[in-house]
PDB file of C-alpha atoms in Angstrom:
ATOM      1  CA  UNK A 297     -24.156   9.377  28.627  1.00 77.00           C
ATOM      2  CA  UNK A 298     -24.100  10.939  25.168  1.00 88.00           C
ATOM      3  CA  UNK A 299     -26.660  13.679  24.666  1.00 92.00           C
ATOM      4  CA  UNK A 300     -27.822  15.683  21.662  1.00 95.00           C
ATOM      5  CA  UNK A 301     -30.007  18.784  21.964  1.00 96.00           C
ATOM      6  CA  UNK A 302     -31.938  19.417  18.737  1.00 96.00           C
ATOM      7  CA  UNK A 303     -33.495  22.806  18.076  1.00 96.00           C
ATOM      8  CA  UNK A 304     -36.333  22.371  15.586  1.00 95.00           C
ATOM      9  CA  UNK A 305     -37.682  25.190  13.449  1.00 94.00           C
ATOM     10  CA  UNK A 306     -36.967  28.024  11.083  1.00 94.00           C
ATOM     11  CA  UNK A 307     -35.623  31.300  12.497  1.00 93.00           C
ATOM     12  CA  UNK A 308     -37.136  33.181   9.534  1.00 94.00           C
ATOM     13  CA  UNK A 309     -40.706  32.335  10.611  1.00 94.00           C
ATOM     14  CA  UNK A 310     -41.347  34.211  13.853  1.00 96.00           C
ATOM     15  CA  UNK A 311     -41.954  31.913  16.809  1.00 96.00           C
ATOM     16  CA  UNK A 312     -40.764  28.925  14.756  1.00 95.00           C
ATOM     17  CA  UNK A 313     -37.249  30.240  15.485  1.00 97.00           C
ATOM     18  CA  UNK A 314     -37.602  29.280  19.154  1.00 97.00           C
ATOM     19  CA  UNK A 315     -35.539  26.062  18.922  1.00 96.00           C
ATOM     20  CA  UNK A 316     -32.620  27.924  17.345  1.00 96.00           C
ATOM     21  CA  UNK A 317     -32.820  30.721  19.938  1.00 97.00           C
ATOM     22  CA  UNK A 318     -32.587  28.178  22.766  1.00 97.00           C
ATOM     23  CA  UNK A 319     -29.587  26.511  21.085  1.00 96.00           C
ATOM     24  CA  UNK A 320     -27.769  29.833  20.758  1.00 96.00           C
ATOM     25  CA  UNK A 321     -28.330  30.577  24.430  1.00 96.00           C
ATOM     26  CA  UNK A 322     -27.144  27.068  25.384  1.00 95.00           C
ATOM     27  CA  UNK A 323     -24.055  27.448  23.193  1.00 92.00           C
ATOM     28  CA  UNK A 324     -22.990  30.353  25.436  1.00 89.00           C
ATOM     29  CA  UNK A 325     -23.407  28.268  28.604  1.00 89.00           C
ATOM     30  CA  UNK A 326     -22.027  24.839  27.712  1.00 86.00           C
ATOM     31  CA  UNK A 327     -18.347  23.990  27.507  1.00 79.00           C
ATOM     32  CA  UNK A 328     -16.851  21.571  24.957  1.00 76.00           C
ATOM     33  CA  UNK A 329     -15.877  19.229  27.788  1.00 73.00           C
ATOM     34  CA  UNK A 330     -19.574  18.940  28.731  1.00 77.00           C
ATOM     35  CA  UNK A 331     -19.846  16.568  25.773  1.00 80.00           C
ATOM     36  CA  UNK A 332     -23.289  17.792  24.661  1.00 91.00           C
ATOM     37  CA  UNK A 333     -23.927  18.088  20.920  1.00 94.00           C
ATOM     38  CA  UNK A 334     -26.144  20.953  19.746  1.00 95.00           C
ATOM     39  CA  UNK A 335     -27.894  20.557  16.379  1.00 96.00           C
ATOM     40  CA  UNK A 336     -30.496  22.400  14.305  1.00 96.00           C
ATOM     41  CA  UNK A 337     -33.226  20.708  12.292  1.00 95.00           C
ATOM     42  CA  UNK A 338     -36.159  21.795  10.156  1.00 92.00           C
ATOM     43  CA  UNK A 339     -38.332  19.096  11.754  1.00 89.00           C
ATOM     44  CA  UNK A 340     -38.357  16.632   8.870  1.00 90.00           C
ATOM     45  CA  UNK A 341     -38.620  13.193  10.554  1.00 91.00           C
ATOM     46  CA  UNK A 342     -35.745  11.459   8.750  1.00 91.00           C
ATOM     47  CA  UNK A 343     -33.399  14.348   9.614  1.00 93.00           C
ATOM     48  CA  UNK A 344     -34.477  14.215  13.278  1.00 93.00           C
ATOM     49  CA  UNK A 345     -33.769  10.479  13.337  1.00 93.00           C
ATOM     50  CA  UNK A 346     -30.325  11.004  11.759  1.00 94.00           C
ATOM     51  CA  UNK A 347     -29.495  13.631  14.368  1.00 94.00           C
ATOM     52  CA  UNK A 348     -30.457  11.545  17.416  1.00 94.00           C
ATOM     53  CA  UNK A 349     -29.225   8.210  16.068  1.00 92.00           C
ATOM     54  CA  UNK A 350     -26.465   6.802  18.270  1.00 91.00           C
ATOM     55  CA  UNK A 351     -27.124   9.101  21.236  1.00 92.00           C
ATOM     56  CA  UNK A 352     -28.311   7.876  24.617  1.00 92.00           C
ATOM     57  CA  UNK A 353     -30.476  10.945  25.258  1.00 93.00           C
ATOM     58  CA  UNK A 354     -32.056  13.270  22.704  1.00 95.00           C
ATOM     59  CA  UNK A 355     -33.646  16.524  23.854  1.00 96.00           C
ATOM     60  CA  UNK A 356     -35.851  18.031  21.140  1.00 95.00           C
ATOM     61  CA  UNK A 357     -36.820  21.701  21.435  1.00 96.00           C
ATOM     62  CA  UNK A 358     -39.753  22.882  19.329  1.00 94.00           C
ATOM     63  CA  UNK A 359     -42.698  25.276  19.200  1.00 93.00           C
ATOM     64  CA  UNK A 360     -46.352  24.197  19.283  1.00 90.00           C
ATOM     65  CA  UNK A 361     -49.434  25.739  17.734  1.00 85.00           C
ATOM     66  CA  UNK A 362     -52.136  25.290  20.322  1.00 79.00           C
ATOM     67  CA  UNK A 363     -53.937  28.597  20.260  1.00 73.00           C
ATOM     68  CA  UNK A 364     -52.917  32.243  20.623  1.00 71.00           C
ATOM     69  CA  UNK A 365     -54.191  32.402  24.209  1.00 82.00           C
ATOM     70  CA  UNK A 366     -51.599  29.807  25.280  1.00 87.00           C
ATOM     71  CA  UNK A 367     -48.620  31.629  23.759  1.00 92.00           C
ATOM     72  CA  UNK A 368     -45.592  31.130  26.008  1.00 93.00           C
ATOM     73  CA  UNK A 369     -46.998  28.032  27.734  1.00 93.00           C
ATOM     74  CA  UNK A 370     -44.295  25.397  28.287  1.00 93.00           C
ATOM     75  CA  UNK A 371     -44.596  21.702  27.464  1.00 91.00           C
ATOM     76  CA  UNK A 372     -42.302  18.988  28.836  1.00 92.00           C
ATOM     77  CA  UNK A 373     -42.894  15.436  27.611  1.00 90.00           C
ATOM     78  CA  UNK A 374     -40.778  12.358  28.193  1.00 89.00           C
ATOM     79  CA  UNK A 375     -41.444  10.578  24.900  1.00 86.00           C
ATOM     80  CA  UNK A 376     -39.050   7.847  26.048  1.00 86.00           C
ATOM     81  CA  UNK A 377     -38.363   8.056  29.767  1.00 77.00           C
ATOM     82  CA  UNK A 378     -35.331   6.998  31.758  1.00 73.00           C
ATOM     83  CA  UNK A 379     -37.123   3.669  32.287  1.00 73.00           C
ATOM     84  CA  UNK A 380     -37.070   3.085  28.502  1.00 72.00           C
ATOM     85  CA  UNK A 381     -40.840   3.159  28.115  1.00 67.00           C
ATOM     86  CA  UNK A 382     -42.238   5.205  25.232  1.00 69.00           C
ATOM     87  CA  UNK A 383     -45.118   7.603  25.782  1.00 67.00           C
ATOM     88  CA  UNK A 384     -47.330   8.793  22.953  1.00 58.00           C
ATOM     89  CA  UNK A 385     -46.698  12.306  21.674  1.00 57.00           C
ATOM     90  CA  UNK A 386     -49.100  14.980  22.931  1.00 52.00           C
ATOM     91  CA  UNK A 387     -52.608  14.610  21.507  1.00 48.00           C
ATOM     92  CA  UNK A 388     -53.279  16.774  18.487  1.00 43.00           C
ATOM     93  CA  UNK A 389     -49.620  17.714  18.123  1.00 45.00           C
ATOM     94  CA  UNK A 390     -49.420  16.645  14.480  1.00 44.00           C
ATOM     95  CA  UNK A 391     -49.685  17.311  11.669  1.00 35.00           C
ATOM     96  CA  UNK A 392     -50.893  20.847  12.403  1.00 40.00           C
ATOM     97  CA  UNK A 393     -49.722  21.055  16.020  1.00 45.00           C
ATOM     98  CA  UNK A 394     -46.344  22.571  15.242  1.00 45.00           C
ATOM     99  CA  UNK A 395     -44.893  24.720  12.502  1.00 48.00           C
ATOM    100  CA  UNK A 396     -43.994  21.739  10.324  1.00 50.00           C
ATOM    101  CA  UNK A 397     -46.043  19.346   8.195  1.00 49.00           C
ATOM    102  CA  UNK A 398     -44.628  16.461  10.247  1.00 57.00           C
ATOM    103  CA  UNK A 399     -42.552  16.479  13.378  1.00 65.00           C
ATOM    104  CA  UNK A 400     -41.361  14.724  16.546  1.00 73.00           C
ATOM    105  CA  UNK A 401     -44.358  12.373  16.844  1.00 77.00           C
ATOM    106  CA  UNK A 402     -43.954  11.132  13.277  1.00 83.00           C
ATOM    107  CA  UNK A 403     -40.185  10.813  13.773  1.00 86.00           C
ATOM    108  CA  UNK A 404     -40.775   8.826  16.983  1.00 84.00           C
ATOM    109  CA  UNK A 405     -43.073   6.334  15.243  1.00 85.00           C
ATOM    110  CA  UNK A 406     -40.747   5.989  12.251  1.00 87.00           C
ATOM    111  CA  UNK A 407     -37.621   5.580  14.410  1.00 88.00           C
ATOM    112  CA  UNK A 408     -39.411   2.935  16.481  1.00 85.00           C
ATOM    113  CA  UNK A 409     -40.269   0.987  13.320  1.00 86.00           C
ATOM    114  CA  UNK A 410     -36.654   1.288  12.135  1.00 88.00           C
ATOM    115  CA  UNK A 411     -35.112   0.434  15.511  1.00 88.00           C
ATOM    116  CA  UNK A 412     -33.370   3.833  15.682  1.00 89.00           C
ATOM    117  CA  UNK A 413     -34.718   5.320  18.908  1.00 88.00           C
ATOM    118  CA  UNK A 414     -32.440   6.872  21.497  1.00 90.00           C
ATOM    119  CA  UNK A 415     -32.600   5.275  24.948  1.00 90.00           C
ATOM    120  CA  UNK A 416     -34.244   8.464  26.237  1.00 91.00           C
ATOM    121  CA  UNK A 417     -36.151  11.156  24.312  1.00 93.00           C
ATOM    122  CA  UNK A 418     -37.372  14.410  25.856  1.00 93.00           C
ATOM    123  CA  UNK A 419     -39.557  16.990  24.095  1.00 92.00           C
ATOM    124  CA  UNK A 420     -39.421  20.563  25.406  1.00 94.00           C
ATOM    125  CA  UNK A 421     -41.669  23.037  23.629  1.00 93.00           C
ATOM    126  CA  UNK A 422     -43.388  26.378  23.977  1.00 95.00           C
ATOM    127  CA  UNK A 423     -46.698  27.464  22.506  1.00 94.00           C
ATOM    128  CA  UNK A 424     -46.251  30.070  19.784  1.00 94.00           C
ATOM    129  CA  UNK A 425     -48.637  32.362  17.939  1.00 93.00           C
ATOM    130  CA  UNK A 426     -46.780  34.259  15.222  1.00 93.00           C
ATOM    131  CA  UNK A 427     -45.286  32.264  12.358  1.00 93.00           C
ATOM    132  CA  UNK A 428     -45.128  35.051   9.766  1.00 95.00           C
ATOM    133  CA  UNK A 429     -42.074  35.169   7.522  1.00 95.00           C
ATOM    134  CA  UNK A 430     -39.606  37.756   8.807  1.00 95.00           C
ATOM    135  CA  UNK A 431     -41.321  38.238  12.173  1.00 96.00           C
ATOM    136  CA  UNK A 432     -39.275  38.138  15.388  1.00 96.00           C
ATOM    137  CA  UNK A 433     -40.109  35.853  18.297  1.00 97.00           C
ATOM    138  CA  UNK A 434     -43.248  37.057  20.073  1.00 96.00           C
ATOM    139  CA  UNK A 435     -42.623  38.487  23.554  1.00 96.00           C
ATOM    140  CA  UNK A 436     -43.990  35.432  25.477  1.00 96.00           C
ATOM    141  CA  UNK A 437     -41.925  33.027  23.341  1.00 97.00           C
ATOM    142  CA  UNK A 438     -38.767  35.135  23.706  1.00 97.00           C
ATOM    143  CA  UNK A 439     -39.318  35.190  27.491  1.00 97.00           C
ATOM    144  CA  UNK A 440     -39.481  31.380  27.460  1.00 97.00           C
ATOM    145  CA  UNK A 441     -35.954  31.007  25.993  1.00 97.00           C
ATOM    146  CA  UNK A 442     -34.062  31.323  29.320  1.00 97.00           C
ATOM    147  CA  UNK A 443     -36.652  29.122  31.029  1.00 96.00           C
ATOM    148  CA  UNK A 444     -36.117  26.356  28.458  1.00 96.00           C
ATOM    149  CA  UNK A 445     -32.345  26.738  28.779  1.00 96.00           C
ATOM    150  CA  UNK A 446     -32.745  26.032  32.508  1.00 95.00           C
ATOM    151  CA  UNK A 447     -34.966  23.028  31.683  1.00 94.00           C
ATOM    152  CA  UNK A 448     -32.302  21.604  29.356  1.00 94.00           C
ATOM    153  CA  UNK A 449     -29.591  22.133  31.938  1.00 92.00           C
ATOM    154  CA  UNK A 450     -31.816  20.440  34.528  1.00 91.00           C
ATOM    155  CA  UNK A 451     -32.229  17.445  32.192  1.00 90.00           C
ATOM    156  CA  UNK A 452     -28.453  17.216  31.796  1.00 87.00           C
ATOM    157  CA  UNK A 453     -27.962  17.440  35.563  1.00 85.00           C
ATOM    158  CA  UNK A 454     -30.507  14.616  36.076  1.00 83.00           C
ATOM    159  CA  UNK A 455     -28.568  12.434  33.657  1.00 76.00           C
ATOM    160  CA  UNK A 456     -25.439  13.108  35.670  1.00 72.00           C
ATOM    161  CA  UNK A 457     -27.215  12.448  39.002  1.00 74.00           C
ATOM    162  CA  UNK A 458     -28.310   9.011  37.776  1.00 66.00           C
ATOM    163  CA  UNK A 459     -24.640   8.123  37.564  1.00 54.00           C
ATOM    164  CA  UNK A 460     -24.368   8.602  33.824  1.00 49.00           C
ATOM    165  CA  UNK A 461     -21.277  10.217  32.432  1.00 47.00           C
ATOM    166  CA  UNK A 462     -22.127  13.782  31.571  1.00 44.00           C
ATOM    167  CA  UNK A 463     -21.671  17.392  32.545  1.00 42.00           C
ATOM    168  CA  UNK A 464     -21.698  18.444  36.177  1.00 39.00           C
ATOM    169  CA  UNK A 465     -23.988  21.447  35.966  1.00 42.00           C
ATOM    170  CA  UNK A 466     -25.363  23.753  38.603  1.00 38.00           C
ATOM    171  CA  UNK A 467     -28.945  24.411  37.605  1.00 36.00           C
ATOM    172  CA  UNK A 468     -30.684  27.524  38.908  1.00 34.00           C
ATOM    173  CA  UNK A 469     -34.358  27.132  39.665  1.00 33.00           C
ATOM    174  CA  UNK A 470     -36.788  29.285  37.780  1.00 36.00           C
ATOM    175  CA  UNK A 471     -40.439  29.904  37.092  1.00 36.00           C
ATOM    176  CA  UNK A 472     -40.822  27.083  34.528  1.00 38.00           C
ATOM    177  CA  UNK A 473     -44.391  25.833  34.204  1.00 39.00           C
ATOM    178  CA  UNK A 474     -44.053  22.662  32.142  1.00 41.00           C
ATOM    179  CA  UNK A 475     -47.321  20.958  31.305  1.00 42.00           C
TER     180      UNK A 475
END
């Protein structure tokens, strides 16, 4: 199974740099022979579609704006599950639900209309609170990076367990609280 992991966001805007931080941590843990492609994206729908086009499984990592009291809360959505059925994106996620004018939900609808959906599409996100230019990741968002890395590795291991060709990964369990 061919898999792409797409980190969405802008590392210069505080918690919006979460996707890139997860990719950097994954880059240290994956081997070239694992066959997983890591890619960055600003969240623009046509660029997301270009990045996942041709892959069997796309894992999109993003940050959500759903209130400062939820900062660090994890979200795990199968937008297209292993059964091939599409689920709607989380309610209220766009256009103001993430750090971008448009995002994964818009890309999903557009890709569906164009016939350019991956067979499986997973959204992994964390709730952020600080999107100021030049700010670092907030402490709860930074603490979520290793948790999301484990979630991605778990997704890859599930692909492999289904009999798909992919990396054979040992996935440590952790305190992930996906919604």
